Amino acid sequence: MLRDAIRSLAEAKIAPYAAAVDEEARFPQEALDALVASDLHAVHVPEEYGGAGADALATVIVIEEVARACVSSSLIPAVNKLGSLPVILSGSEELKKKYLAPLAKGDGMFSYCLSEPDAGSDAAGMKTKAVRDGDFWILNGVKRWITNAGVSDYYTVMAVTDPSKRSKGISAFVVEKSDPGVSFGAPEKKLGIKGSPTREVYFDNVRIPADRMIGEEGTGFATAMATLDHTRITIAAQALGVAQGAFDYAKGYVQERKQFGKPIADFQGIQFMLADMAMKIEAARQLTYAAAAKSERGDSDLTFQGAAAKCFASDVAMEVTTDAVQLLGGYGYTRDYPVERMMRDAKITQIYEGTNQVQRIVMARNLP
Ligand SMILES: Cc1cc2nc3c(=O)[nH]c(=O)nc-3n(C[C@H](O)[C@H](O)[C@H](O)COP(=O)(O)OP(=O)(O)OC[C@H]3O[C@@H](n4cnc5c(N)ncnc54)[C@H](O)[C@@H]3O)c2cc1C
């Protein structure tokens, strides 16, 4: 039922704008409005804080179906979970009440600020600092590649509070867009997900109350990593969705397109490509859903499984979307058809929330 509901919504209210959002590199406001109206913009927020209380699998299905229509738009439910999960996992009751309620209502989105210009894969090498000043913390630094920066009202920010302790000297904070000293860089000009704003976030003597710290001092990096264990599965869901979208389009196309006097779908060479694409998508789906179940239960092998799902599904998304372009021939290479956009959008799933090389490091350190 959930899949049917989100698929109809995505086909009616998100897919029609996907090409324009990409072409104009503009925020998918239509998607945000449609998702908020149906209470699907941040489904993971627990009911006690006014949310829909969707479990990890339901959240994955929402993201998958939105990504099938428009990957840029799927960053709305995905990053709302990424940004707010540190609060859900480690925040005080006061922080949860204060920030999850407006998120659930659609009054403000959440972003996640871990990466910096010189700290990507090695996130613990961050330089953004927070210094205590009585009942306040003062933040200074630059975060890079922040999804929905400028659009979101709330930002989970990881910052160094004790430089002598590396990852154990990092703490997490909630920063508001309206806090004096917060500003944003120009939107990045990207290969894909052009509708999802990616900007730098600057902190210039941002003074925030001490109770905005998420969890204890020094636990921010652990919270950031625990968050990724759960949210990598949402990237797998995006990958799965875009692969499915490209497959569905290509499957329809090959039945219509005629060469040598018959539909190209009649050629075994084409049928084998479709069979391989469907097989890979199904394998990615099973791995992703199994990982979502582990996320919900908090299983001890979640770290391996989440990394495996993200890595596998994103590699599948890149292969399947590239094959979809191939199946449309020259037409697939043009912006008159959606598959080249899907191929460009798929690429990011191999890079963010840890590149696929980093996923392999994570898997190797947590082998079953
Ligand atoms: C569109 C977009 C949106 C993003 N959104 C967010 C966001 O909302 N919040 C956020 O915090 N971050 C975000 N990111 C950042 C993203 O997570 C990083 O780009 C990513 O982690 C890689 O870091 P980097 O770009 O610095 O690459 P680098 O770390 O410089 O890596 C360069 C290459 O080296 C490889 N490499 C690095 N170390 C190793 C190693 N030990 N072994 C083998 N290979 C290695 C990498 O895999 C990669 O191929 C986003 C990025 C993009 C592009």
Short mmCIF file of C-alpha atoms and ligand atoms in Angstrom, two decimals:
data_model
loop_
_atom_site.label_atom_id
_atom_site.label_comp_id
_atom_site.label_asym_id
_atom_site.label_seq_id
_atom_site.Cartn_x
_atom_site.Cartn_y
_atom_site.Cartn_z
CA MET A 1 0.00 0.00 0.00
CA LEU A 2 2.79 2.40 0.89
CA ARG A 3 4.62 1.65 -2.37
CA ASP A 4 1.42 2.16 -4.41
CA ALA A 5 0.74 5.47 -2.66
CA ILE A 6 4.22 6.86 -3.09
CA ARG A 7 4.51 5.59 -6.67
CA SER A 8 1.27 7.34 -7.72
CA LEU A 9 2.38 10.52 -5.97
CA ALA A 10 5.83 10.38 -7.58
CA GLU A 11 4.42 9.72 -11.05
CA ALA A 12 1.79 12.48 -10.78
CA LYS A 13 3.62 15.19 -8.85
CA ILE A 14 7.39 14.57 -9.03
CA ALA A 15 8.26 12.87 -12.37
CA PRO A 16 6.68 15.63 -14.52
CA TYR A 17 9.19 18.17 -13.14
CA ALA A 18 12.29 15.93 -13.03
CA ALA A 19 13.68 17.00 -16.43
CA ALA A 20 13.14 20.73 -15.74
CA VAL A 21 14.65 20.48 -12.25
CA ASP A 22 17.76 18.91 -13.83
CA GLU A 23 17.91 21.28 -16.83
CA GLU A 24 17.46 24.40 -14.71
CA ALA A 25 19.45 23.05 -11.74
CA ARG A 26 16.70 24.26 -9.43
CA PHE A 27 15.37 22.95 -6.12
CA PRO A 28 12.42 20.55 -6.66
CA GLN A 29 9.89 22.67 -4.76
CA GLU A 30 6.97 20.78 -6.36
CA ALA A 31 8.36 17.55 -4.90
CA LEU A 32 8.83 19.09 -1.45
CA ASP A 33 5.27 20.45 -1.48
CA ALA A 34 3.82 17.11 -2.63
CA LEU A 35 5.84 15.13 -0.08
CA VAL A 36 4.92 17.47 2.80
CA ALA A 37 1.22 17.40 1.78
CA SER A 38 1.27 13.59 1.98
CA ASP A 39 3.45 13.47 5.10
CA LEU A 40 6.22 11.64 3.21
CA HIS A 41 9.03 14.20 3.51
CA ALA A 42 10.51 12.83 6.76
CA VAL A 43 8.66 9.57 7.42
CA HIS A 44 11.29 8.26 9.81
CA VAL A 45 10.43 10.72 12.62
CA PRO A 46 8.95 8.74 15.54
CA GLU A 47 5.25 9.23 16.31
CA GLU A 48 6.00 10.56 19.81
CA TYR A 49 7.58 13.62 18.18
CA GLY A 50 4.72 14.14 15.75
CA GLY A 51 6.16 12.05 12.90
CA ALA A 52 4.77 9.23 10.74
CA GLY A 53 6.90 6.70 12.65
CA ALA A 54 7.90 4.73 9.55
CA ASP A 55 10.39 1.94 10.13
CA ALA A 56 13.67 1.70 8.19
CA LEU A 57 12.17 -0.50 5.45
CA ALA A 58 9.20 1.80 4.89
CA THR A 59 11.59 4.77 4.72
CA VAL A 60 13.68 2.90 2.13
CA ILE A 61 10.58 2.23 0.01
CA VAL A 62 9.61 5.92 0.08
CA ILE A 63 13.13 6.98 -1.00
CA GLU A 64 13.32 4.22 -3.63
CA GLU A 65 10.03 5.25 -5.24
CA VAL A 66 10.86 8.97 -5.25
CA ALA A 67 14.30 8.20 -6.77
CA ARG A 68 12.64 6.08 -9.47
CA ALA A 69 11.05 9.34 -10.67
CA CYS A 70 13.67 11.95 -9.64
CA VAL A 71 16.85 11.31 -7.68
CA SER A 72 17.23 15.00 -6.75
CA SER A 73 13.82 14.88 -5.03
CA SER A 74 14.72 11.69 -3.16
CA LEU A 75 17.37 13.69 -1.30
CA ILE A 76 14.51 15.37 0.58
CA PRO A 77 13.38 12.34 2.65
CA ALA A 78 16.92 10.88 2.62
CA VAL A 79 18.77 13.93 3.96
CA ASN A 80 16.01 14.75 6.42
CA LYS A 81 16.80 11.36 7.94
CA LEU A 82 20.59 11.83 7.66
CA GLY A 83 20.51 15.26 9.30
CA SER A 84 18.13 14.38 12.12
CA LEU A 85 19.29 10.85 12.97
CA PRO A 86 22.14 12.10 15.19
CA VAL A 87 19.47 13.86 17.30
CA ILE A 88 17.28 10.73 17.33
CA LEU A 89 20.21 8.43 18.23
CA SER A 90 22.06 10.59 20.74
CA GLY A 91 20.19 13.84 21.43
CA SER A 92 18.58 14.92 24.71
CA GLU A 93 14.80 14.75 25.09
CA GLU A 94 14.68 18.56 24.85
CA LEU A 95 16.58 18.58 21.54
CA LYS A 96 14.30 15.87 20.14
CA LYS A 97 11.16 17.78 21.08
CA LYS A 98 12.50 21.07 19.82
CA TYR A 99 13.77 19.94 16.41
CA LEU A 100 11.90 16.77 15.41
CA ALA A 101 8.43 18.33 15.72
CA PRO A 102 9.01 21.08 13.11
CA LEU A 103 10.80 18.58 10.85
CA ALA A 104 7.81 16.22 11.03
CA LYS A 105 5.37 19.05 10.34
CA GLY A 106 7.28 20.18 7.25
CA ASP A 107 8.24 23.47 8.88
CA GLY A 108 12.00 22.94 8.49
CA MET A 109 14.41 20.47 6.88
CA PHE A 110 17.62 19.03 8.35
CA SER A 111 21.12 18.83 6.80
CA TYR A 112 24.19 16.89 7.89
CA CYS A 113 27.56 18.67 8.07
CA LEU A 114 30.49 16.26 8.32
CA SER A 115 32.66 16.77 5.19
CA GLU A 116 35.12 19.62 4.77
CA PRO A 117 37.31 20.82 1.89
CA ASP A 118 40.30 18.86 3.26
CA ALA A 119 38.43 16.15 5.16
CA GLY A 120 36.32 13.84 2.97
CA SER A 121 37.05 10.12 3.27
CA ASP A 122 39.19 11.02 6.29
CA ALA A 123 36.33 12.83 8.01
CA ALA A 124 38.05 12.72 11.41
CA GLY A 125 40.66 15.10 9.98
CA MET A 126 38.13 17.94 10.17
CA LYS A 127 39.18 21.42 11.23
CA THR A 128 35.89 23.09 12.17
CA LYS A 129 36.26 24.03 15.84
CA ALA A 130 33.89 24.58 18.73
CA VAL A 131 35.23 26.39 21.77
CA ARG A 132 33.36 26.57 25.07
CA ASP A 133 32.44 30.01 26.41
CA GLY A 134 30.42 29.70 29.64
CA ASP A 135 26.98 28.38 28.71
CA PHE A 136 27.74 28.68 25.00
CA TRP A 137 29.87 27.08 22.28
CA ILE A 138 31.47 29.20 19.58
CA LEU A 139 31.87 27.51 16.18
CA ASN A 140 34.30 28.48 13.43
CA GLY A 141 35.05 26.63 10.20
CA VAL A 142 33.88 25.49 6.78
CA LYS A 143 31.80 22.45 5.85
CA ARG A 144 31.75 21.41 2.19
CA TRP A 145 29.32 19.51 -0.05
CA ILE A 146 26.36 20.03 2.25
CA THR A 147 23.16 18.75 0.70
CA ASN A 148 20.17 21.10 1.01
CA ALA A 149 22.40 23.81 2.50
CA GLY A 150 20.55 27.11 2.45
CA VAL A 151 17.19 25.33 2.12
CA SER A 152 17.34 23.49 5.44
CA ASP A 153 16.61 25.34 8.67
CA TYR A 154 18.55 22.89 10.86
CA TYR A 155 22.12 21.57 10.59
CA THR A 156 23.81 18.78 12.49
CA VAL A 157 27.42 19.94 12.66
CA MET A 158 30.41 17.88 13.72
CA ALA A 159 33.22 20.03 15.17
CA VAL A 160 36.51 19.53 17.04
CA THR A 161 36.17 20.29 20.75
CA ASP A 162 39.50 18.68 21.80
CA PRO A 163 42.16 18.69 19.06
CA SER A 164 44.44 16.38 21.07
CA LYS A 165 42.00 13.44 20.80
CA ARG A 166 41.29 13.26 17.03
CA SER A 167 37.99 11.36 16.49
CA LYS A 168 37.30 11.24 20.26
CA GLY A 169 37.69 15.01 20.42
CA ILE A 170 34.80 15.67 18.02
CA SER A 171 31.36 16.73 19.22
CA ALA A 172 28.03 17.15 17.40
CA PHE A 173 25.76 20.22 17.58
CA VAL A 174 22.49 21.46 16.15
CA VAL A 175 23.00 24.79 14.39
CA GLU A 176 20.13 26.82 13.00
CA LYS A 177 20.22 28.64 9.69
CA SER A 178 19.18 31.80 11.51
CA ASP A 179 22.06 31.66 14.03
CA PRO A 180 24.21 34.78 13.50
CA GLY A 181 27.46 33.92 11.68
CA VAL A 182 26.02 31.10 9.53
CA SER A 183 26.29 31.63 5.75
CA PHE A 184 26.43 29.59 2.55
CA GLY A 185 28.64 29.31 -0.53
CA ALA A 186 27.50 29.31 -4.15
CA PRO A 187 25.71 26.13 -5.32
CA GLU A 188 28.13 23.55 -6.78
CA LYS A 189 27.80 22.93 -10.52
CA LYS A 190 27.40 19.17 -10.65
CA LEU A 191 27.26 16.27 -13.11
CA GLY A 192 23.96 15.02 -11.72
CA ILE A 193 21.40 15.48 -8.94
CA LYS A 194 21.35 19.05 -10.18
CA GLY A 195 18.07 19.75 -8.39
CA SER A 196 19.63 19.01 -5.01
CA PRO A 197 21.50 22.09 -3.75
CA THR A 198 25.06 21.32 -2.60
CA ARG A 199 26.83 24.26 -0.96
CA GLU A 200 29.51 25.11 1.52
CA VAL A 201 28.40 26.19 4.98
CA TYR A 202 30.46 28.79 6.82
CA PHE A 203 30.56 29.25 10.58
CA ASP A 204 31.97 32.60 11.62
CA ASN A 205 31.94 32.91 15.42
CA VAL A 206 28.57 31.17 15.61
CA ARG A 207 27.56 31.33 19.28
CA ILE A 208 25.07 28.62 20.30
CA PRO A 209 23.69 27.59 23.70
CA ALA A 210 25.50 24.62 25.30
CA ASP A 211 22.31 22.54 25.29
CA ARG A 212 22.53 22.35 21.50
CA MET A 213 25.27 19.75 21.85
CA ILE A 214 24.04 16.33 20.69
CA GLY A 215 25.01 13.76 23.35
CA GLU A 216 28.13 14.08 25.46
CA GLU A 217 31.23 16.08 24.54
CA GLY A 218 33.59 13.91 22.45
CA THR A 219 30.88 11.55 21.16
CA GLY A 220 30.11 13.44 17.95
CA PHE A 221 32.23 11.34 15.62
CA ALA A 222 30.83 8.08 17.00
CA THR A 223 27.31 9.48 16.52
CA ALA A 224 28.17 10.57 12.97
CA MET A 225 29.42 7.07 12.12
CA ALA A 226 26.48 5.32 13.83
CA THR A 227 24.18 7.54 11.76
CA LEU A 228 25.88 6.47 8.53
CA ASP A 229 25.40 2.79 9.43
CA HIS A 230 21.66 3.43 9.15
CA THR A 231 21.55 6.01 6.38
CA ARG A 232 23.87 4.29 3.88
CA ILE A 233 20.85 2.06 3.33
CA THR A 234 18.90 5.10 2.15
CA ILE A 235 21.60 5.70 -0.49
CA ALA A 236 21.18 2.06 -1.52
CA ALA A 237 17.46 2.87 -1.83
CA GLN A 238 18.17 5.84 -4.11
CA ALA A 239 20.44 3.64 -6.23
CA LEU A 240 17.79 0.95 -6.41
CA GLY A 241 15.13 3.49 -7.37
CA VAL A 242 17.11 5.10 -10.17
CA ALA A 243 18.11 1.68 -11.53
CA GLN A 244 14.47 0.61 -11.52
CA GLY A 245 13.40 3.85 -13.22
CA ALA A 246 15.97 3.41 -16.00
CA PHE A 247 15.10 -0.27 -16.42
CA ASP A 248 11.36 0.42 -16.63
CA TYR A 249 11.91 3.13 -19.24
CA ALA A 250 14.28 1.03 -21.36
CA LYS A 251 12.02 -2.01 -21.18
CA GLY A 252 9.13 0.00 -22.59
CA TYR A 253 11.31 1.62 -25.25
CA VAL A 254 12.69 -1.60 -26.73
CA GLN A 255 9.16 -2.87 -27.30
CA GLU A 256 8.29 0.24 -29.36
CA ARG A 257 11.54 0.83 -31.24
CA LYS A 258 11.73 -1.10 -34.53
CA GLN A 259 14.88 -1.93 -36.50
CA PHE A 260 15.35 -4.65 -39.13
CA GLY A 261 11.54 -4.79 -39.42
CA LYS A 262 10.79 -5.79 -35.83
CA PRO A 263 10.85 -4.43 -32.27
CA ILE A 264 14.43 -4.49 -30.98
CA ALA A 265 13.04 -6.37 -27.94
CA ASP A 266 12.80 -9.41 -30.23
CA PHE A 267 16.59 -9.66 -30.46
CA GLN A 268 18.16 -12.04 -27.98
CA GLY A 269 21.10 -9.67 -27.48
CA ILE A 270 18.65 -7.07 -26.12
CA GLN A 271 16.72 -9.62 -24.05
CA PHE A 272 19.92 -10.78 -22.36
CA MET A 273 20.79 -7.21 -21.41
CA LEU A 274 17.34 -6.72 -19.85
CA ALA A 275 17.61 -10.05 -18.02
CA ASP A 276 20.97 -9.04 -16.54
CA MET A 277 19.65 -5.62 -15.53
CA ALA A 278 16.59 -7.12 -13.82
CA MET A 279 18.72 -9.75 -12.06
CA LYS A 280 21.11 -7.14 -10.67
CA ILE A 281 18.28 -4.85 -9.54
CA GLU A 282 16.59 -7.71 -7.71
CA ALA A 283 19.85 -8.69 -5.97
CA ALA A 284 20.37 -5.04 -4.93
CA ARG A 285 16.78 -4.87 -3.66
CA GLN A 286 17.12 -7.99 -1.50
CA LEU A 287 20.42 -6.76 0.00
CA THR A 288 18.95 -3.30 0.67
CA TYR A 289 15.75 -4.54 2.28
CA ALA A 290 17.66 -7.06 4.41
CA ALA A 291 19.95 -4.22 5.55
CA ALA A 292 16.91 -2.05 6.33
CA ALA A 293 15.53 -4.82 8.55
CA LYS A 294 18.90 -5.01 10.32
CA SER A 295 18.86 -1.22 10.77
CA GLU A 296 15.42 -1.41 12.35
CA ARG A 297 16.43 -4.23 14.70
CA GLY A 298 19.87 -2.76 15.41
CA ASP A 299 21.59 -6.05 14.50
CA SER A 300 25.27 -6.39 15.33
CA ASP A 301 26.22 -6.93 11.65
CA LEU A 302 24.49 -3.73 10.50
CA THR A 303 27.79 -1.96 9.72
CA PHE A 304 28.86 -4.63 7.22
CA GLN A 305 25.40 -5.05 5.74
CA GLY A 306 24.68 -1.33 5.33
CA ALA A 307 28.03 -0.76 3.59
CA ALA A 308 27.47 -3.83 1.40
CA ALA A 309 23.99 -2.69 0.38
CA LYS A 310 25.17 0.84 -0.46
CA CYS A 311 28.23 -0.34 -2.36
CA PHE A 312 26.45 -3.09 -4.31
CA ALA A 313 23.28 -1.15 -5.12
CA SER A 314 25.19 1.93 -6.28
CA ASP A 315 27.45 -0.14 -8.54
CA VAL A 316 24.30 -1.79 -9.93
CA ALA A 317 22.69 1.62 -10.46
CA MET A 318 25.69 2.79 -12.49
CA GLU A 319 25.70 -0.39 -14.62
CA VAL A 320 21.95 -0.49 -15.17
CA THR A 321 21.55 3.19 -16.03
CA THR A 322 24.51 2.98 -18.45
CA ASP A 323 22.91 -0.08 -20.10
CA ALA A 324 19.60 1.80 -20.31
CA VAL A 325 21.32 4.56 -22.29
CA GLN A 326 22.78 1.85 -24.54
CA LEU A 327 19.35 0.31 -25.12
CA LEU A 328 18.00 3.64 -26.36
CA GLY A 329 20.92 4.07 -28.76
CA GLY A 330 21.51 7.65 -29.91
CA TYR A 331 18.20 8.76 -28.37
CA GLY A 332 19.42 7.61 -24.98
CA TYR A 333 22.33 10.01 -25.24
CA THR A 334 20.06 13.05 -25.52
CA ARG A 335 18.22 15.06 -22.91
CA ASP A 336 14.93 14.36 -24.75
CA TYR A 337 14.85 11.03 -22.89
CA PRO A 338 15.27 10.54 -19.14
CA VAL A 339 17.90 7.80 -19.08
CA GLU A 340 20.98 10.01 -19.52
CA ARG A 341 19.82 12.05 -16.51
CA MET A 342 19.39 8.83 -14.55
CA MET A 343 22.92 7.75 -15.52
CA ARG A 344 24.36 11.08 -14.34
CA ASP A 345 22.29 10.95 -11.16
CA ALA A 346 23.29 7.33 -10.42
CA LYS A 347 27.00 8.27 -10.27
CA ILE A 348 26.68 10.20 -7.01
CA THR A 349 25.45 7.09 -5.17
CA GLN A 350 28.96 5.59 -5.61
CA ILE A 351 30.51 8.70 -4.04
CA TYR A 352 28.57 10.21 -1.15
CA GLU A 353 28.04 8.95 2.41
CA GLY A 354 31.45 7.37 1.87
CA THR A 355 32.85 6.44 -1.54
CA ASN A 356 32.59 2.81 -2.58
CA GLN A 357 36.28 2.41 -1.77
CA VAL A 358 35.47 3.57 1.77
CA GLN A 359 32.53 1.12 1.91
CA ARG A 360 34.99 -1.66 1.07
CA ILE A 361 37.25 -0.48 3.92
CA VAL A 362 34.23 -0.56 6.25
CA MET A 363 33.25 -4.06 5.06
CA ALA A 364 36.81 -5.36 5.34
CA ARG A 365 36.99 -4.13 8.96
CA ASN A 366 33.66 -5.78 9.80
CA LEU A 367 33.78 -9.04 7.86
CA PRO A 368 31.04 -11.51 8.78
C1 LIG B 1 26.65 16.01 -4.39
C2 LIG B 1 27.29 15.73 -3.06
C3 LIG B 1 26.54 15.80 -1.90
C4 LIG B 1 27.13 15.57 -0.65
N1 LIG B 1 26.40 15.74 0.49
C5 LIG B 1 27.05 15.71 1.69
C6 LIG B 1 26.36 16.10 2.90
O1 LIG B 1 25.16 16.43 2.87
N2 LIG B 1 27.06 16.12 4.07
C7 LIG B 1 28.39 15.78 4.13
O2 LIG B 1 28.93 15.82 5.21
N3 LIG B 1 29.06 15.40 3.02
C8 LIG B 1 28.43 15.37 1.80
N4 LIG B 1 29.12 15.02 0.65
C9 LIG B 1 30.54 14.69 0.76
C10 LIG B 1 30.88 13.25 0.38
O3 LIG B 1 30.47 12.37 1.39
C11 LIG B 1 32.39 13.22 0.08
O4 LIG B 1 32.58 13.84 -1.19
C12 LIG B 1 32.96 11.83 0.07
O5 LIG B 1 32.94 11.29 1.36
C13 LIG B 1 34.37 11.76 -0.51
O6 LIG B 1 35.20 12.73 0.04
P1 LIG B 1 36.09 13.64 -0.94
O7 LIG B 1 35.18 14.19 -1.97
O8 LIG B 1 36.89 14.57 -0.12
O9 LIG B 1 37.05 12.60 -1.68
P2 LIG B 1 38.48 12.07 -1.17
O10 LIG B 1 38.36 11.59 0.24
O11 LIG B 1 39.50 13.09 -1.49
O12 LIG B 1 38.68 10.81 -2.12
C14 LIG B 1 39.23 10.88 -3.44
C15 LIG B 1 39.37 9.46 -3.97
O13 LIG B 1 40.29 8.75 -3.14
C16 LIG B 1 39.68 7.56 -2.66
N5 LIG B 1 40.21 7.25 -1.32
C17 LIG B 1 40.32 8.08 -0.25
N6 LIG B 1 40.84 7.42 0.80
C18 LIG B 1 41.05 6.15 0.39
C19 LIG B 1 41.57 4.96 1.01
N7 LIG B 1 41.94 4.95 2.32
N8 LIG B 1 41.65 3.82 0.27
C20 LIG B 1 41.27 3.80 -1.02
N9 LIG B 1 40.75 4.88 -1.66
C21 LIG B 1 40.64 6.03 -0.97
C22 LIG B 1 38.19 7.86 -2.63
O14 LIG B 1 37.42 6.68 -2.64
C23 LIG B 1 38.05 8.67 -3.91
O15 LIG B 1 37.96 7.81 -5.02
C24 LIG B 1 28.51 15.20 -0.59
C25 LIG B 1 29.26 15.09 -1.79
C26 LIG B 1 28.68 15.38 -3.00
C27 LIG B 1 29.52 15.32 -4.24
#
